[in-house]
Amino acid sequence: MSNRTISMTDALYDYLCNASLREPEILKELRTATAKMPNANMQIAPEQGQFMALLVKLMKAHKALEIGTFTGYSSLSVALALPALGEVVCCDMSEEYTAVAQEFWERAGVAEKMDLRLGPALETLDQMIADKNQAGTFDFAFIDADKIEYPEYYERVLTLLRPGGLIVVDNVLRGGRVADPGENDAGTQVMRQFNEDLKNDSRIELSLVPIADGLTLAMKR
Ligand code: CA
């Protein structure tokens, strides 16, 4: 017993999944389909999808935003947790990966909730803030795209969120590299600065949860 976060061994991780994972069949199928594709490690972990779905339900969110959709596991987890009239705006660059996402949204019966925006996310977000009067309207947002652009996504997403809305940020521990002084690739340097900036950001309530590759929860005050 200890008053710090437990170290995750393979055996303990298997136990955690066996004891708590309630992955819907359609998400299991999407995971199997994605595993055969290049960059399959860009998919979120299933226990993380379940955690995000719980957050969405807890907040009674209606309107969600995602930066970095890939083959759709996270957006589908969120969409299944939203009410029937909920919506998810999904930003991604890849037609190829999001084609898989669209197939599974369709099969899961949530396609009507999904609004896919192909193109650079910063442009999409700026457009939403400027033209579409969307600022302050989103309940929930997930950031999981180009790590170098995290600070810029974050600022825009914060603008788009309502007070009390939640931003969930993926990969904030970078496979442990953030804590290794020998690791100084650009993405890791940006992430260290980003994590520090959020710690000092008085506009949010903050918690860094060591699930999967590290998930930051930032609630807009
Ligand atoms: Ca990720």
XYZ file of C-alpha atoms and ligand atoms in Angstrom:
222
model
C 0.000 0.000 0.000
C 1.189 3.437 -0.786
C -0.130 6.932 -1.143
C 1.165 7.236 -4.702
C -0.150 5.884 -7.990
C 0.521 2.170 -8.376
C 3.010 0.944 -11.019
C 1.215 -0.896 -13.795
C 2.600 -4.369 -14.522
C 1.306 -6.461 -17.431
C -0.438 -8.816 -15.011
C -2.138 -5.965 -13.187
C -3.174 -4.352 -16.457
C -4.753 -7.632 -17.601
C -6.551 -7.837 -14.284
C -7.817 -4.259 -14.609
C -9.178 -4.971 -18.095
C -10.732 -8.303 -17.134
C -12.278 -6.859 -14.005
C -13.728 -3.672 -15.475
C -13.761 -3.468 -19.260
C -17.256 -3.477 -20.779
C -16.225 -2.849 -24.350
C -19.198 -2.904 -26.731
C -18.875 -5.436 -29.577
C -18.693 -2.691 -32.229
C -15.701 -1.062 -30.480
C -14.018 -4.449 -30.150
C -14.457 -4.951 -33.898
C -13.067 -1.491 -34.625
C -10.036 -2.268 -32.470
C -9.435 -5.506 -34.379
C -9.792 -3.740 -37.742
C -7.450 -0.907 -36.690
C -4.805 -3.318 -35.341
C -4.123 -4.416 -38.935
C -3.472 -0.847 -40.110
C -0.277 1.211 -40.017
C -0.049 3.546 -36.995
C -2.445 1.300 -35.052
C -0.838 2.613 -31.846
C -2.561 5.946 -32.497
C -5.777 4.356 -31.276
C -6.683 5.040 -27.661
C -6.727 2.227 -25.103
C -10.134 0.597 -24.482
C -10.120 1.416 -20.747
C -9.511 5.029 -21.750
C -12.511 4.966 -24.098
C -14.656 3.624 -21.275
C -13.358 6.317 -18.925
C -14.133 9.072 -21.442
C -17.622 7.653 -21.991
C -18.195 7.769 -18.235
C -17.081 11.414 -18.116
C -19.442 12.304 -20.962
C -22.369 10.681 -19.128
C -21.379 12.188 -15.801
C -21.443 15.663 -17.339
C -24.621 14.983 -19.310
C -22.740 16.364 -22.299
C -24.566 17.028 -25.575
C -21.955 18.646 -27.721
C -18.457 17.226 -28.133
C -15.376 18.134 -30.126
C -12.453 15.961 -31.124
C -9.058 16.955 -32.513
C -7.519 13.847 -34.087
C -10.060 11.178 -35.028
C -7.932 8.479 -36.722
C -10.130 5.374 -37.207
C -12.773 6.592 -34.785
C -12.429 4.624 -31.540
C -12.520 7.661 -29.230
C -15.259 9.504 -31.129
C -17.383 6.350 -31.242
C -16.888 5.816 -27.491
C -18.023 9.398 -26.907
C -20.898 9.247 -29.406
C -22.315 6.084 -27.816
C -22.326 7.893 -24.452
C -24.117 10.977 -25.785
C -27.909 11.310 -25.856
C -29.740 10.709 -29.159
C -29.571 14.373 -30.157
C -25.905 14.733 -29.182
C -23.231 15.755 -31.657
C -19.511 15.259 -32.139
C -17.424 17.539 -34.353
C -14.405 15.506 -35.484
C -11.271 17.163 -36.907
C -8.753 15.097 -38.843
C -6.456 15.305 -41.867
C -6.729 11.743 -43.147
C -9.416 10.671 -45.573
C -8.131 7.097 -45.407
C -8.333 6.649 -41.624
C -11.578 8.549 -41.189
C -13.193 6.370 -43.884
C -12.840 3.517 -41.371
C -14.301 5.772 -38.668
C -17.280 6.614 -40.856
C -17.951 2.949 -41.604
C -18.057 2.137 -37.888
C -20.130 5.229 -36.969
C -22.625 4.034 -39.549
C -22.658 0.466 -38.263
C -23.000 1.653 -34.650
C -26.011 3.791 -35.580
C -24.406 7.097 -34.517
C -23.574 8.551 -37.955
C -26.194 11.293 -37.517
C -24.350 12.601 -34.477
C -21.037 12.928 -36.306
C -19.757 16.015 -38.101
C -16.397 15.202 -39.708
C -14.212 18.156 -40.730
C -11.307 17.090 -42.917
C -8.401 19.551 -42.986
C -5.955 21.259 -40.638
C -7.649 21.364 -37.228
C -6.398 24.862 -36.398
C -8.170 26.208 -39.480
C -11.367 24.343 -38.635
C -11.277 25.602 -35.045
C -10.591 29.200 -36.108
C -13.469 28.988 -38.558
C -15.803 27.658 -35.892
C -14.829 30.473 -33.547
C -15.111 33.159 -36.230
C -17.951 32.272 -38.605
C -20.153 29.849 -36.850
C -20.648 31.426 -33.479
C -19.696 28.226 -31.708
C -17.572 29.794 -28.971
C -18.696 28.784 -25.469
C -21.034 26.040 -26.703
C -19.153 22.733 -26.324
C -19.466 20.518 -23.249
C -16.619 18.105 -23.901
C -13.460 18.064 -26.019
C -10.731 15.508 -26.698
C -7.318 16.619 -27.969
C -5.240 13.841 -29.546
C -3.479 15.102 -32.685
C -0.110 16.692 -33.582
C 1.690 17.162 -30.247
C 3.567 20.249 -31.507
C 0.243 22.020 -31.970
C -1.202 21.083 -28.575
C -0.840 24.612 -27.099
C -2.680 26.101 -30.075
C -5.442 23.473 -30.033
C -5.843 24.013 -26.327
C -6.363 27.783 -26.556
C -8.954 27.432 -29.290
C -10.753 24.539 -27.630
C -10.908 26.501 -24.382
C -12.645 29.300 -26.301
C -15.129 26.835 -27.804
C -15.939 25.257 -24.430
C -18.708 26.451 -22.116
C -17.808 27.253 -18.504
C -17.844 23.894 -16.675
C -16.950 22.122 -19.925
C -14.126 19.582 -19.969
C -11.032 19.237 -22.149
C -9.393 15.806 -22.156
C -5.819 15.803 -23.488
C -4.107 12.587 -24.576
C -0.458 11.417 -24.379
C 0.651 13.989 -21.817
C 3.213 11.530 -20.377
C 4.691 10.663 -23.818
C 5.492 7.065 -22.896
C 7.398 8.398 -19.857
C 9.689 10.640 -21.949
C 8.490 13.843 -20.247
C 10.299 12.690 -17.084
C 13.523 11.618 -18.819
C 16.014 14.505 -19.145
C 17.763 12.571 -21.957
C 14.655 12.769 -24.153
C 14.415 16.096 -25.895
C 12.599 15.530 -29.152
C 10.380 18.441 -30.179
C 7.132 16.747 -29.158
C 8.427 15.944 -25.677
C 9.720 19.489 -25.163
C 6.383 20.947 -26.210
C 4.551 18.533 -23.904
C 6.680 19.466 -20.880
C 5.990 23.141 -21.475
C 2.308 22.451 -22.159
C 1.921 20.472 -18.912
C 3.650 23.246 -16.967
C 1.503 25.943 -18.597
C -1.687 24.096 -17.660
C -0.514 23.755 -14.084
C -0.265 27.543 -13.946
C -3.451 28.254 -15.927
C -5.986 29.843 -13.576
C -8.772 29.474 -16.178
C -9.103 25.734 -15.484
C -9.485 23.058 -12.803
C -6.820 20.413 -13.440
C -6.051 16.729 -12.963
C -3.456 14.602 -14.761
C -4.703 11.017 -14.712
C -2.115 8.249 -15.344
C -4.427 6.154 -17.499
C -2.993 4.826 -20.787
C -0.298 7.334 -21.891
C -1.405 10.028 -19.448
C -4.656 11.939 -19.739
C -5.050 15.517 -18.579
C -8.504 16.667 -17.535
C -8.966 20.442 -17.676
C -12.347 21.863 -16.678
C -13.027 25.407 -17.834
C -13.872 27.642 -14.892
Ca -3.156 9.405 -28.602
